[in-house]
Coordinates of C-alpha atoms and ligand atoms in Angstrom, one line a residue:
Chain A
X1 CA -0.1 0.0 0.1
X2 CA 3.0 2.6 0.8
X3 CA 5.1 0.9 -1.4
X4 CA 7.3 3.7 -2.4
X5 CA 10.5 4.0 -4.5
X6 CA 13.4 5.2 -3.0
X7 CA 14.3 9.0 -3.6
X8 CA 17.6 8.9 -5.4
X9 CA 20.1 11.7 -6.1
X10 CA 18.6 11.5 -9.3
X11 CA 15.2 11.2 -8.9
X12 CA 15.0 13.9 -6.0
X13 CA 12.5 16.8 -6.8
X14 CA 14.6 19.9 -6.0
X15 CA 12.3 22.5 -7.9
X16 CA 8.6 22.7 -6.5
X17 CA 9.2 19.5 -4.4
X18 CA 5.9 19.3 -2.4
X19 CA 4.6 18.6 -5.8
X20 CA 6.7 15.3 -6.0
X21 CA 5.3 11.4 -5.1
X22 CA 7.6 8.4 -5.0
X23 CA 4.6 6.0 -3.8
X24 CA 3.9 3.4 -6.7
X25 CA 0.4 3.9 -6.6
X26 CA 0.8 7.6 -7.9
X27 CA 3.1 6.6 -10.5
X28 CA 1.3 3.9 -11.6
X29 CA -2.1 5.5 -12.1
X30 CA -0.2 8.2 -14.4
X31 CA 1.6 5.5 -16.3
X32 CA -1.9 3.9 -16.6
X33 CA -3.3 7.0 -17.7
X34 CA -1.4 8.0 -20.6
X35 CA 0.3 5.3 -23.1
X36 CA 2.0 7.9 -25.1
X37 CA 5.6 8.5 -23.9
X38 CA 9.4 10.0 -24.3
X39 CA 11.9 7.7 -24.2
X40 CA 15.8 9.9 -23.6
X41 CA 18.6 7.7 -24.6
X42 CA 22.3 8.9 -25.4
X43 CA 24.3 8.3 -28.4
X44 CA 27.7 9.2 -28.9
X45 CA 27.2 11.5 -25.8
X46 CA 24.3 13.2 -27.8
X47 CA 20.4 13.4 -26.2
X48 CA 17.8 11.8 -28.6
X49 CA 14.2 11.7 -27.5
X50 CA 11.7 9.4 -29.3
X51 CA 8.1 9.3 -29.0
X52 CA 6.3 5.9 -28.2
X53 CA 3.8 3.7 -26.3
X54 CA 4.5 2.3 -22.9
X55 CA 2.3 -0.2 -20.9
X56 CA 2.9 -1.5 -17.7
X57 CA 2.6 -4.9 -16.1
X58 CA 3.4 -4.9 -12.4
X59 CA 6.8 -3.2 -11.5
X60 CA 7.9 -2.9 -15.3
X61 CA 7.1 -0.6 -18.3
X62 CA 7.4 -1.8 -21.7
X63 CA 8.0 -0.5 -25.1
X64 CA 8.1 -1.8 -28.6
X65 CA 9.2 -1.5 -32.5
X66 CA 10.9 -2.4 -34.9
X67 CA 14.2 -4.9 -34.2
X68 CA 15.9 -2.5 -36.7
X69 CA 15.0 0.7 -34.7
X70 CA 17.6 3.3 -33.7
X71 CA 15.5 3.9 -30.4
X72 CA 15.2 0.6 -29.2
X73 CA 19.0 -0.9 -30.2
X74 CA 20.5 2.4 -28.6
X75 CA 18.3 1.7 -25.6
X76 CA 18.8 -1.9 -24.9
X77 CA 21.1 -2.6 -21.9
X78 CA 21.5 1.3 -21.7
X79 CA 20.6 4.1 -19.4
X80 CA 17.3 5.8 -20.8
X81 CA 14.9 8.1 -19.1
X82 CA 11.0 7.8 -19.6
X83 CA 8.8 10.4 -19.2
X84 CA 5.2 10.4 -19.7
X85 CA 3.4 13.5 -19.2
X86 CA -0.2 15.0 -18.9
X87 CA -1.5 18.4 -19.3
X88 CA -4.7 18.6 -17.2
X89 CA -4.8 22.9 -17.8
X90 CA -3.8 26.3 -17.7
X91 CA -3.2 28.1 -14.8
X92 CA -3.9 32.0 -15.3
X93 CA -2.5 34.3 -12.6
X94 CA -2.5 37.8 -12.0
X95 CA 0.9 38.3 -13.1
X96 CA 3.1 36.6 -16.0
X97 CA 5.8 34.8 -13.5
X98 CA 2.7 33.0 -11.4
X99 CA 1.1 31.2 -14.7
X100 CA 1.4 27.8 -14.5
X101 CA -0.3 24.6 -15.7
X102 CA -1.8 21.6 -14.1
X103 CA -0.3 18.2 -14.7
X104 CA 0.7 14.6 -14.0
X105 CA 4.1 13.5 -15.0
X106 CA 6.2 10.8 -14.3
X107 CA 10.1 10.3 -14.8
X108 CA 11.4 7.0 -14.7
X109 CA 15.6 6.1 -15.1
X110 CA 16.9 2.8 -15.6
X111 CA 19.0 0.4 -17.8
X112 CA 16.3 -0.8 -20.2
X113 CA 16.3 -4.7 -20.9
X114 CA 15.1 -6.6 -24.4
X115 CA 12.7 -9.5 -23.5
X116 CA 13.9 -12.6 -25.5
X117 CA 12.0 -15.2 -24.9
X118 CA 9.3 -15.5 -27.6
X119 CA 6.5 -16.6 -25.0
X120 CA 7.1 -14.6 -23.0
X121 CA 7.3 -11.8 -25.4
X122 CA 4.1 -12.9 -27.0
X123 CA 2.1 -12.5 -23.8
X124 CA 3.4 -9.0 -23.4
X125 CA 2.4 -7.9 -26.6
X126 CA -1.1 -9.5 -26.4
X127 CA -1.2 -7.9 -22.9
X128 CA -0.4 -4.6 -24.6
X129 CA -2.9 -5.1 -27.1
X130 CA -5.7 -6.1 -24.6
X131 CA -4.7 -3.6 -22.4
X132 CA -5.7 -1.0 -24.8
X133 CA -8.7 -3.0 -26.2
X134 CA -10.0 -5.7 -23.7
X135 CA -10.5 -8.8 -25.6
X136 CA -9.4 -7.9 -28.7
X137 CA -6.1 -10.1 -29.7
X138 CA -8.2 -13.4 -29.3
X139 CA -10.3 -11.9 -32.6
X140 CA -7.1 -10.9 -34.6
X141 CA -5.1 -13.0 -37.0
X142 CA -2.8 -14.4 -35.0
X143 CA 0.6 -12.5 -35.4
X144 CA 3.2 -14.4 -37.4
X145 CA 6.3 -15.7 -36.3
X146 CA 8.0 -13.5 -38.6
X147 CA 6.4 -10.5 -37.2
X148 CA 7.2 -11.3 -34.1
X149 CA 10.6 -11.8 -34.7
X150 CA 10.7 -8.4 -36.7
X151 CA 9.5 -6.7 -33.0
X152 CA 11.7 -5.8 -30.0
X153 CA 10.4 -5.3 -26.6
X154 CA 12.3 -3.7 -24.2
X155 CA 11.4 -3.4 -20.4
X156 CA 12.4 -1.2 -17.9
X157 CA 12.1 -1.8 -14.2
X158 CA 9.9 0.8 -12.1
X159 CA 12.8 1.3 -9.2
X160 CA 14.0 5.0 -9.9
X161 CA 12.0 7.7 -10.9
X162 CA 9.0 10.1 -9.4
X163 CA 6.0 11.7 -10.1
X164 CA 5.0 15.4 -10.2
X165 CA 1.3 16.4 -10.1
X166 CA 0.1 20.3 -10.2
X167 CA -3.7 20.8 -9.7
X168 CA -6.0 23.7 -8.6
X169 CA -5.9 27.6 -9.0
X170 CA -3.5 30.3 -9.4
X171 CA -1.2 31.1 -6.3
X172 CA -1.0 34.5 -6.7
X173 CA 1.0 37.1 -4.3
X174 CA -1.2 38.1 -1.6
X175 CA -1.3 41.7 -2.7
X176 CA -2.2 40.8 -6.4
X177 CA -5.8 39.3 -5.2
X178 CA -6.7 43.0 -4.9
X179 CA -6.3 43.4 -8.6
X180 CA -9.3 43.5 -11.3
X181 CA -7.5 40.5 -13.1
X182 CA -9.3 37.6 -14.2
X183 CA -7.8 34.6 -12.9
X184 CA -8.5 30.9 -13.2
X185 CA -7.7 27.5 -14.8
X186 CA -8.7 26.3 -18.5
X187 CA -9.3 22.6 -18.5
X188 CA -7.6 20.7 -20.6
X189 CA -8.8 17.0 -21.4
X190 CA -8.3 13.8 -23.9
X191 CA -11.6 13.3 -25.7
X192 CA -12.1 9.8 -27.7
X193 CA -13.8 10.3 -30.9
X194 CA -16.6 8.3 -32.6
X195 CA -14.7 5.6 -34.4
X196 CA -14.4 5.4 -37.9
X197 CA -14.9 2.0 -39.5
X198 CA -12.3 1.2 -42.3
X199 CA -14.5 1.3 -45.5
X200 CA -13.0 -2.3 -46.4
X201 CA -15.0 -4.1 -43.1
X202 CA -16.9 -6.6 -44.0
X203 CA -20.7 -6.3 -44.2
X204 CA -22.5 -7.1 -40.9
X205 CA -19.1 -6.7 -38.9
X206 CA -20.2 -5.3 -35.8
X207 CA -18.5 -2.7 -33.8
X208 CA -17.0 -4.7 -30.5
X209 CA -17.3 -3.3 -27.3
X210 CA -13.6 -2.6 -27.1
X211 CA -14.2 0.4 -30.0
X212 CA -17.6 1.7 -28.8
X213 CA -16.7 1.7 -25.0
X214 CA -13.2 2.4 -25.6
X215 CA -11.4 4.9 -22.7
X216 CA -7.6 5.8 -21.7
X217 CA -6.3 3.8 -18.7
X218 CA -9.4 1.8 -18.3
X219 CA -8.5 -1.7 -19.2
X220 CA -5.1 -1.4 -17.2
X221 CA -6.8 0.8 -14.0
X222 CA -9.8 -1.3 -13.9
X223 CA -10.2 -4.7 -16.0
X224 CA -6.6 -6.2 -15.3
X225 CA -5.4 -5.6 -11.7
Chain B
X1 CA 7.5 28.3 -49.0
X2 CA 9.6 25.2 -50.0
X3 CA 11.9 26.3 -47.1
X4 CA 13.3 22.9 -45.7
X5 CA 16.0 21.9 -43.0
X6 CA 18.5 19.9 -44.6
X7 CA 18.5 16.2 -44.0
X8 CA 21.4 15.0 -41.6
X9 CA 22.6 11.7 -40.3
X10 CA 20.9 12.3 -37.1
X11 CA 17.3 13.7 -38.7
X12 CA 16.9 11.5 -41.8
X13 CA 13.9 8.7 -40.7
X14 CA 15.4 5.3 -41.3
X15 CA 11.8 3.7 -40.4
X16 CA 8.6 4.4 -42.0
X17 CA 10.5 7.4 -43.9
X18 CA 7.6 8.3 -46.5
X19 CA 6.0 9.9 -43.4
X20 CA 9.0 12.0 -42.6
X21 CA 8.8 15.5 -43.3
X22 CA 11.5 18.2 -43.4
X23 CA 9.7 21.6 -44.3
X24 CA 9.1 24.5 -42.2
X25 CA 5.9 24.5 -42.6
X26 CA 5.0 21.1 -41.4
X27 CA 7.4 21.5 -38.6
X28 CA 6.1 25.0 -37.4
X29 CA 2.6 23.7 -37.6
X30 CA 3.2 20.9 -35.4
X31 CA 5.4 22.8 -32.6
X32 CA 2.5 25.7 -33.0
X33 CA -0.6 23.0 -32.4
X34 CA 1.1 22.2 -29.1
X35 CA 3.0 23.7 -26.3
X36 CA 3.5 20.5 -24.4
X37 CA 7.3 19.3 -25.4
X38 CA 10.0 16.8 -23.8
X39 CA 13.4 18.3 -23.6
X40 CA 16.3 15.4 -23.4
X41 CA 19.6 16.3 -22.3
X42 CA 22.8 14.4 -20.9
X43 CA 24.4 14.8 -17.6
X44 CA 27.3 13.0 -16.6
X45 CA 26.8 10.6 -19.8
X46 CA 23.1 9.9 -18.9
X47 CA 19.9 10.5 -20.4
X48 CA 17.4 12.8 -19.0
X49 CA 13.6 13.9 -20.3
X50 CA 12.0 16.9 -18.9
X51 CA 8.4 18.0 -20.2
X52 CA 8.2 21.8 -20.6
X53 CA 6.0 24.5 -22.5
X54 CA 7.8 25.3 -25.5
X55 CA 6.7 28.1 -27.9
X56 CA 8.3 29.1 -31.9
X57 CA 9.0 32.7 -32.7
X58 CA 10.1 32.4 -36.5
X59 CA 13.3 30.0 -36.7
X60 CA 13.4 29.1 -33.1
X61 CA 11.9 27.5 -30.3
X62 CA 12.0 28.9 -26.6
X63 CA 11.5 27.3 -23.4
X64 CA 11.8 29.0 -19.5
X65 CA 11.8 28.0 -16.2
X66 CA 13.5 28.5 -12.9
X67 CA 17.3 30.1 -13.3
X68 CA 17.7 27.3 -10.6
X69 CA 16.7 24.8 -12.6
X70 CA 18.8 21.3 -13.3
X71 CA 17.2 20.6 -17.0
X72 CA 17.7 24.5 -17.5
X73 CA 21.3 24.6 -16.4
X74 CA 22.2 21.4 -18.0
X75 CA 20.7 22.3 -21.6
X76 CA 22.4 25.9 -21.7
X77 CA 25.0 26.0 -24.1
X78 CA 24.8 21.7 -24.5
X79 CA 23.1 19.4 -27.1
X80 CA 19.3 18.9 -26.5
X81 CA 16.6 17.0 -28.6
X82 CA 13.2 18.7 -28.3
X83 CA 10.4 16.5 -29.2
X84 CA 6.8 17.3 -29.7
X85 CA 4.2 14.7 -30.0
X86 CA 0.6 14.8 -30.4
X87 CA -2.0 11.7 -30.6
X88 CA -4.4 11.6 -33.0
X89 CA -5.9 8.4 -32.7
X90 CA -5.5 4.7 -32.3
X91 CA -5.4 2.5 -35.5
X92 CA -6.9 -0.8 -35.2
X93 CA -5.8 -3.2 -38.0
X94 CA -6.9 -7.3 -38.5
X95 CA -3.6 -8.4 -37.2
X96 CA -1.8 -7.0 -33.8
X97 CA 1.5 -6.4 -35.7
X98 CA -0.5 -3.8 -37.9
X99 CA -1.8 -1.7 -35.0
X100 CA -0.6 2.0 -35.2
X101 CA -1.2 5.1 -34.2
X102 CA -1.8 8.2 -35.9
X103 CA 0.2 11.3 -34.9
X104 CA 2.0 14.2 -35.4
X105 CA 5.4 14.9 -34.0
X106 CA 8.6 16.8 -34.2
X107 CA 12.2 16.2 -33.5
X108 CA 14.9 18.9 -33.1
X109 CA 18.3 18.7 -32.4
X110 CA 21.0 21.8 -31.3
X111 CA 22.9 23.3 -29.0
X112 CA 20.8 25.6 -26.4
X113 CA 21.3 29.3 -25.8
X114 CA 20.6 31.4 -23.0
X115 CA 18.6 34.5 -23.6
X116 CA 20.7 36.9 -21.7
X117 CA 19.6 40.3 -22.9
X118 CA 16.7 41.3 -20.3
X119 CA 14.6 43.3 -22.8
X120 CA 15.0 40.5 -25.3
X121 CA 13.9 38.2 -22.1
X122 CA 10.7 40.2 -21.1
X123 CA 10.1 40.3 -24.7
X124 CA 10.3 36.7 -25.4
X125 CA 8.2 36.1 -22.3
X126 CA 5.8 38.4 -23.0
X127 CA 5.1 37.0 -26.4
X128 CA 4.8 33.5 -25.0
X129 CA 1.9 34.3 -22.2
X130 CA 0.2 36.6 -25.7
X131 CA 1.0 33.5 -27.6
X132 CA -1.4 31.2 -25.6
X133 CA -3.7 34.0 -24.3
X134 CA -4.2 36.9 -27.2
X135 CA -3.4 40.2 -25.4
X136 CA -3.0 38.9 -21.9
X137 CA 0.1 40.4 -21.1
X138 CA -0.9 43.9 -21.0
X139 CA -3.9 43.0 -18.6
X140 CA -1.5 41.5 -15.6
X141 CA 0.4 42.8 -12.8
X142 CA 3.8 43.8 -14.5
X143 CA 6.9 41.2 -13.6
X144 CA 9.6 42.3 -11.1
X145 CA 12.7 42.5 -11.9
X146 CA 13.4 40.3 -9.4
X147 CA 11.0 37.5 -11.2
X148 CA 12.8 38.4 -14.4
X149 CA 16.5 37.7 -13.2
X150 CA 15.2 34.0 -10.9
X151 CA 13.8 33.2 -14.5
X152 CA 16.1 31.3 -17.2
X153 CA 15.1 31.7 -20.9
X154 CA 16.6 29.0 -23.5
X155 CA 16.2 29.3 -27.2
X156 CA 17.0 26.4 -30.3
X157 CA 17.5 27.5 -33.4
X158 CA 15.3 25.2 -35.6
X159 CA 17.7 23.9 -38.0
X160 CA 18.1 20.2 -37.4
X161 CA 15.2 18.1 -36.9
X162 CA 12.6 16.2 -38.8
X163 CA 8.2 16.1 -38.3
X164 CA 7.0 12.8 -38.6
X165 CA 3.1 12.3 -39.7
X166 CA 0.6 9.2 -39.5
X167 CA -2.8 9.2 -40.7
X168 CA -5.7 7.4 -42.0
X169 CA -6.7 3.8 -41.9
X170 CA -5.1 0.7 -41.3
X171 CA -2.6 -0.8 -43.8
X172 CA -3.6 -4.6 -43.3
X173 CA -2.0 -7.6 -45.2
X174 CA -4.3 -8.2 -48.3
X175 CA -5.5 -11.4 -47.3
X176 CA -6.8 -9.9 -43.9
X177 CA -9.6 -7.6 -45.4
X178 CA -11.2 -11.1 -46.2
X179 CA -11.4 -11.8 -42.2
X180 CA -14.8 -10.7 -40.4
X181 CA -12.7 -8.4 -38.1
X182 CA -13.8 -4.9 -37.4
X183 CA -10.8 -2.3 -37.8
X184 CA -10.7 1.1 -38.2
X185 CA -9.7 4.5 -35.8
X186 CA -10.3 6.0 -32.4
X187 CA -9.9 9.2 -32.9
X188 CA -7.9 11.1 -29.9
X189 CA -8.6 15.1 -29.5
X190 CA -7.5 17.5 -26.9
X191 CA -10.4 19.1 -25.6
X192 CA -10.9 22.4 -24.1
X193 CA -13.0 22.2 -20.7
X194 CA -14.9 25.5 -19.5
X195 CA -12.9 27.7 -17.5
X196 CA -13.0 27.5 -13.8
X197 CA -12.8 31.5 -12.2
X198 CA -10.6 31.9 -9.4
X199 CA -12.8 32.2 -6.6
X200 CA -10.6 34.9 -5.2
X201 CA -11.3 37.0 -8.6
X202 CA -13.0 40.5 -7.7
X203 CA -17.0 41.3 -8.2
X204 CA -17.5 42.2 -11.9
X205 CA -14.5 41.6 -13.3
X206 CA -15.2 39.5 -16.5
X207 CA -14.1 36.4 -18.2
X208 CA -11.5 37.8 -21.2
X209 CA -12.2 37.0 -24.7
X210 CA -8.8 35.1 -24.4
X211 CA -10.2 32.7 -22.0
X212 CA -13.9 32.3 -23.4
X213 CA -12.3 31.8 -26.4
X214 CA -9.3 29.9 -25.8
X215 CA -7.6 27.5 -28.6
X216 CA -4.6 25.3 -28.5
X217 CA -2.5 27.2 -31.2
X218 CA -5.1 29.7 -32.4
X219 CA -2.8 32.5 -31.6
X220 CA 0.3 31.4 -33.0
X221 CA -1.0 30.0 -36.1
X222 CA -3.6 33.1 -36.8
X223 CA -2.9 36.0 -35.2
X224 CA 1.0 36.8 -34.9
X225 CA 2.4 35.5 -38.0
Ligands
FAD1 C1 2.2 9.1 -30.6 C2 3.4 8.5 -31.0 C3 3.5 7.2 -30.5 C4 4.2 6.3 -31.3 N1 4.2 4.8 -30.9 C5 5.2 4.1 -31.3 C6 5.3 2.8 -30.7 O1 4.6 2.2 -30.1 N2 6.3 1.9 -31.0 C7 7.4 2.5 -32.2 O2 7.9 1.6 -32.8 N3 7.3 3.5 -32.8 C8 6.4 4.2 -32.4 N4 6.0 5.9 -32.7 C9 7.5 6.3 -33.9 C10 8.6 6.7 -33.0 O3 8.2 7.8 -32.5 C11 9.7 6.7 -34.3 O4 9.6 7.2 -35.3 C12 10.0 4.8 -34.7 O5 10.0 4.3 -33.7 C13 11.3 4.7 -35.2 O6 12.1 5.1 -34.2 P1 13.9 4.7 -35.0 O7 14.4 5.2 -33.4 O8 14.2 3.6 -35.4 O9 13.4 6.3 -36.0 P2 14.8 6.4 -37.0 O10 13.9 6.4 -38.0 O11 16.0 5.6 -37.4 O12 15.3 7.9 -36.4 C14 16.2 8.6 -37.0 C15 15.7 9.8 -37.6 O13 14.6 10.3 -37.9 C16 13.5 11.3 -37.2 N5 12.5 10.5 -36.2 C17 12.1 9.5 -36.2 N6 11.2 9.4 -35.2 C18 10.4 10.6 -35.1 C19 9.1 10.9 -35.0 N7 8.5 10.4 -34.0 N8 8.9 12.4 -34.9 C20 9.8 13.2 -35.6 N9 11.0 12.5 -36.0 C21 11.3 11.5 -36.1 C22 14.8 12.1 -36.0 O14 15.2 13.2 -36.4 C23 15.8 10.7 -35.9 O15 16.8 11.0 -34.7 C24 5.3 6.8 -32.4 C25 5.3 7.8 -32.4 C26 4.7 8.9 -32.0 C27 4.4 10.2 -32.7
FAD2 C1 3.0 19.5 -18.8 C2 3.9 20.0 -18.4 C3 4.6 21.1 -18.4 C4 5.3 22.0 -17.4 N1 6.1 23.2 -18.1 C5 7.2 23.7 -17.5 C6 7.6 25.0 -17.9 O1 6.9 25.6 -19.2 N2 8.6 25.5 -17.5 C7 9.2 24.7 -16.2 O2 10.0 25.5 -15.7 N3 8.3 23.5 -15.7 C8 7.6 23.1 -16.5 N4 7.1 22.1 -15.7 C9 7.8 21.3 -14.9 C10 9.3 20.5 -15.2 O3 8.9 19.4 -15.9 C11 10.3 20.1 -14.0 O4 9.5 19.8 -13.0 C12 10.8 21.8 -13.8 O5 11.0 22.9 -14.7 C13 12.0 21.5 -12.8 O6 13.1 21.2 -13.8 P1 14.3 20.8 -12.9 O7 15.1 20.2 -13.9 O8 14.7 21.6 -11.9 O9 14.2 19.6 -11.8 P2 14.3 19.3 -10.3 O10 13.4 18.9 -9.3 O11 15.9 19.6 -10.2 O12 14.6 17.7 -11.2 C14 15.2 16.5 -10.4 C15 14.2 15.2 -10.6 O13 13.1 15.3 -10.1 C16 12.4 14.6 -10.9 N5 11.2 15.4 -11.5 C17 11.5 16.7 -12.1 N6 10.8 17.2 -12.9 C18 9.6 16.0 -12.7 C19 8.5 15.7 -13.6 N7 7.9 16.8 -14.3 N8 7.8 14.8 -13.1 C20 8.5 13.8 -12.5 N9 9.3 14.1 -12.2 C21 10.3 15.2 -12.2 C22 13.1 13.9 -11.7 O14 13.6 12.9 -11.3 C23 14.3 14.7 -11.6 O15 15.6 14.2 -12.4 C24 6.3 21.4 -16.7 C25 5.9 19.7 -16.4 C26 4.6 19.7 -17.1 C27 4.2 17.9 -16.3
HEM3 C1 -2.3 -2.0 -30.1 C2 -1.3 -2.5 -30.2 C3 -0.3 -2.0 -30.8 C4 0.2 -0.3 -30.9 C5 -0.9 0.9 -31.0 C6 1.4 -0.6 -32.1 C7 1.6 1.0 -32.4 C8 2.8 0.7 -33.2 C9 3.3 2.4 -33.7 C10 2.7 3.5 -33.5 C11 4.4 2.2 -34.3 C12 5.4 3.4 -35.2 C13 4.9 3.3 -36.7 C14 5.9 4.0 -37.2 O1 7.1 4.1 -37.3 O2 5.7 5.3 -37.9 C15 4.5 0.4 -34.4 C16 5.6 -0.3 -34.9 C17 5.6 -1.4 -34.9 N1 5.0 -2.6 -34.1 FE1 3.4 -1.8 -33.1 N2 1.5 -1.6 -32.4 C18 0.8 -2.6 -32.0 C19 0.9 -3.7 -31.6 C20 1.8 -4.6 -32.3 C21 2.5 -5.9 -32.2 C22 1.3 -7.0 -31.1 C23 3.6 -6.1 -32.8 C24 4.1 -7.6 -33.2 C25 3.1 -8.5 -33.3 C26 4.0 -5.1 -33.0 C27 5.3 -4.6 -34.1 C28 5.6 -3.2 -34.6 C29 6.8 -3.7 -35.2 C30 7.7 -4.6 -35.8 C31 6.9 -2.0 -35.5 C32 8.1 -1.1 -36.2 C33 7.4 -1.6 -37.9 C34 8.4 -0.6 -38.7 O3 9.3 0.3 -38.2 O4 8.8 -1.2 -39.7 N3 2.7 -3.7 -32.6 N4 3.8 0.1 -33.5
HEM4 C1 1.4 31.8 -19.7 C2 2.5 32.1 -19.3 C3 3.4 30.7 -18.8 C4 3.1 29.7 -18.2 C5 2.2 28.7 -18.9 C6 4.1 28.6 -17.4 C7 4.2 27.9 -16.7 C8 5.4 27.1 -16.0 C9 5.4 26.0 -15.9 C10 4.1 25.1 -15.8 C11 6.6 25.8 -14.5 C12 6.8 24.8 -13.7 C13 6.3 24.8 -12.1 C14 7.2 23.7 -11.4 O1 8.0 23.2 -11.5 O2 6.0 23.1 -11.0 C15 6.9 27.5 -14.5 C16 7.8 28.0 -13.7 C17 8.6 28.8 -13.6 N1 7.8 30.1 -14.8 FE1 6.4 29.9 -15.9 N2 5.1 30.5 -16.7 C18 4.6 31.1 -17.6 C19 4.8 32.6 -17.8 C20 6.3 33.1 -16.8 C21 6.5 34.2 -16.8 C22 6.1 35.6 -17.6 C23 7.7 34.2 -16.2 C24 8.8 35.3 -15.7 C25 8.3 36.4 -15.3 C26 7.6 32.5 -15.6 C27 8.7 32.7 -14.9 C28 8.8 31.6 -14.2 C29 9.6 30.7 -13.1 C30 11.0 31.6 -12.4 C31 9.6 29.6 -12.7 C32 10.3 28.5 -12.1 C33 9.7 28.4 -11.0 C34 10.0 27.4 -9.8 O3 10.7 26.4 -10.0 O4 10.9 28.2 -8.4 N3 6.9 32.1 -15.9 N4 6.4 27.9 -15.3

């Protein structure tokens, strides 16, 4: 319940530290809410950032792509920094300086590893598909051995990192509350649109529940753990 | 009009290269559409990624924060990678392998510089505020010299990088179109919620147009250039 990551020199928040969180519950909730992440890695001493999709299973985060991918090859057995960030709103204050955003973010550090075992790899990819779209994998044309071979799966143990959360209205200087300036929050949300069926869907193929009821983060949060 | 960035060894797309774009018009449109970015930098040989807000003026991108910030101090006069990514939808195919996302992203590389001149710094910060909320800066309590001193502004010349765009439905194996599997796209959008006035706003202070009509990317795209 109060399972927390240790606070290391690298993960300790120095700015706005009261907004920092190290408990797994908070970190996991943010990872589960937003599959889009940015993976940072170093090649020849220089920084690279690649947007990709992550998913969580227990105390690990995973991501996937081509076995020929630069990002996956450079990340394997090397230090990475995985960042997830969700913009929840703009905070409008009475001075420019006190403007901010409401947000939830996670930063993870560690050495990424490659999932080599083909059975484990398929199980994890199945979980990736079903985590987004509960039950979908069983409906699909099975992936071929060749496709699986072309796929690299990297994992990162969630053992060093932090979450940071800001919510609520502006924090202005006390004197500024007397000024006739509109302050407040403009909320920002992610909205799921009406599904667009492929024109080549066969007649009579109904839209499955995992499409009709699609919600970001729903499967991980509610149905699988 | 056809002003494009050179394709360098670092910015050339090796995966899905037909989705790559190097013209400034495409790159600028993505930067202007999404202020949230991830800045990658290297400290002691290790990768760090920090979510932050970027804004564009002409051929430069800028971001700001505390003069004491680790990310801004490590990024200054050093190589950074700035990544903006927008998730536009989930692409559901007839096999797991062909699932994808629709998205727009930009990756920029270069050496970040600090904007030292106080007049230029204030002008850029004013543009940051007005870029999000047209006309707002003039309504605010002016920022103090002390607040400006506590603020560091980094810039990056947009001269090496790339955009990548995927749109449309799934691309399945020809044989798989005969299968009775629902395929298509689940669109994902960013939605702006109803503004929440600060309970401490003075009576009679009306909600300004830049709040009522707030749109992401509107000011940069339409009103300022
Ligand atoms: C929202 C989103 C989700 C994604 N999810 C996944 C995923 O789950 N799995 C996956 O494999 N890929 C995903 N991608 C694509 C991913 O960002 C990479 O483009 C892809 O993985 C190829 O990586 P690479 O390192 O082999 O690229 P390469 O093509 O070798 O990269 C070479 C250069 O191309 C440019 N480049 C590469 N990718 C991008 C980009 N996205 N935008 C702009 N320039 C780029 C950069 O300059 C880079 O240095 C996603 C992208 C987005 C925007
Ligand atoms: C959507 C969004 C927009 C933001 N916009 C801005 C902006 O415009 N300007 C600005 O200054 N800051 C912004 N931030 C905050 C920014 O991410 C940093 O937290 C802040 O700039 C302090 O940076 P630092 O390098 O000094 O952090 P430090 O506190 O020195 O970082 C030390 C360690 O704390 C942890 N940490 C730091 N930041 C985060 C984080 N965001 N999430 C999880 N762990 C973290 C990491 O483990 C990091 O290694 C934004 C954050 C989000 C999520
Ligand atoms: C819902 C599930 C999935 C989603 C949302 C997804 C998403 C993506 C995305 C966005 C890319 C990047 C494409 C690009 O570079 O433009 C990608 C690449 C890739 N995916 Fe997936 N994927 C999913 C499932 C799978 C599965 C199950 C497999 C393996 C069986 C797989 C194998 C690959 C491979 C090999 C690539 C690299 C393609 C290339 O660059 O040639 N994916 N995926
Ligand atoms: C619309 C305009 C602005 C927005 C949306 C914005 C947003 C932010 C955000 C999200 C942070 C990070 C807070 C955190 O670490 O939790 C931040 C930090 C900061 N901003 Fe801004 N900002 C804006 C304008 C300004 C201006 C005009 C100034 C200077 C006059 C400024 C100075 C700073 C400073 C100094 C910090 C560091 C605070 C600290 O860590 O102590 N900002 N800003």
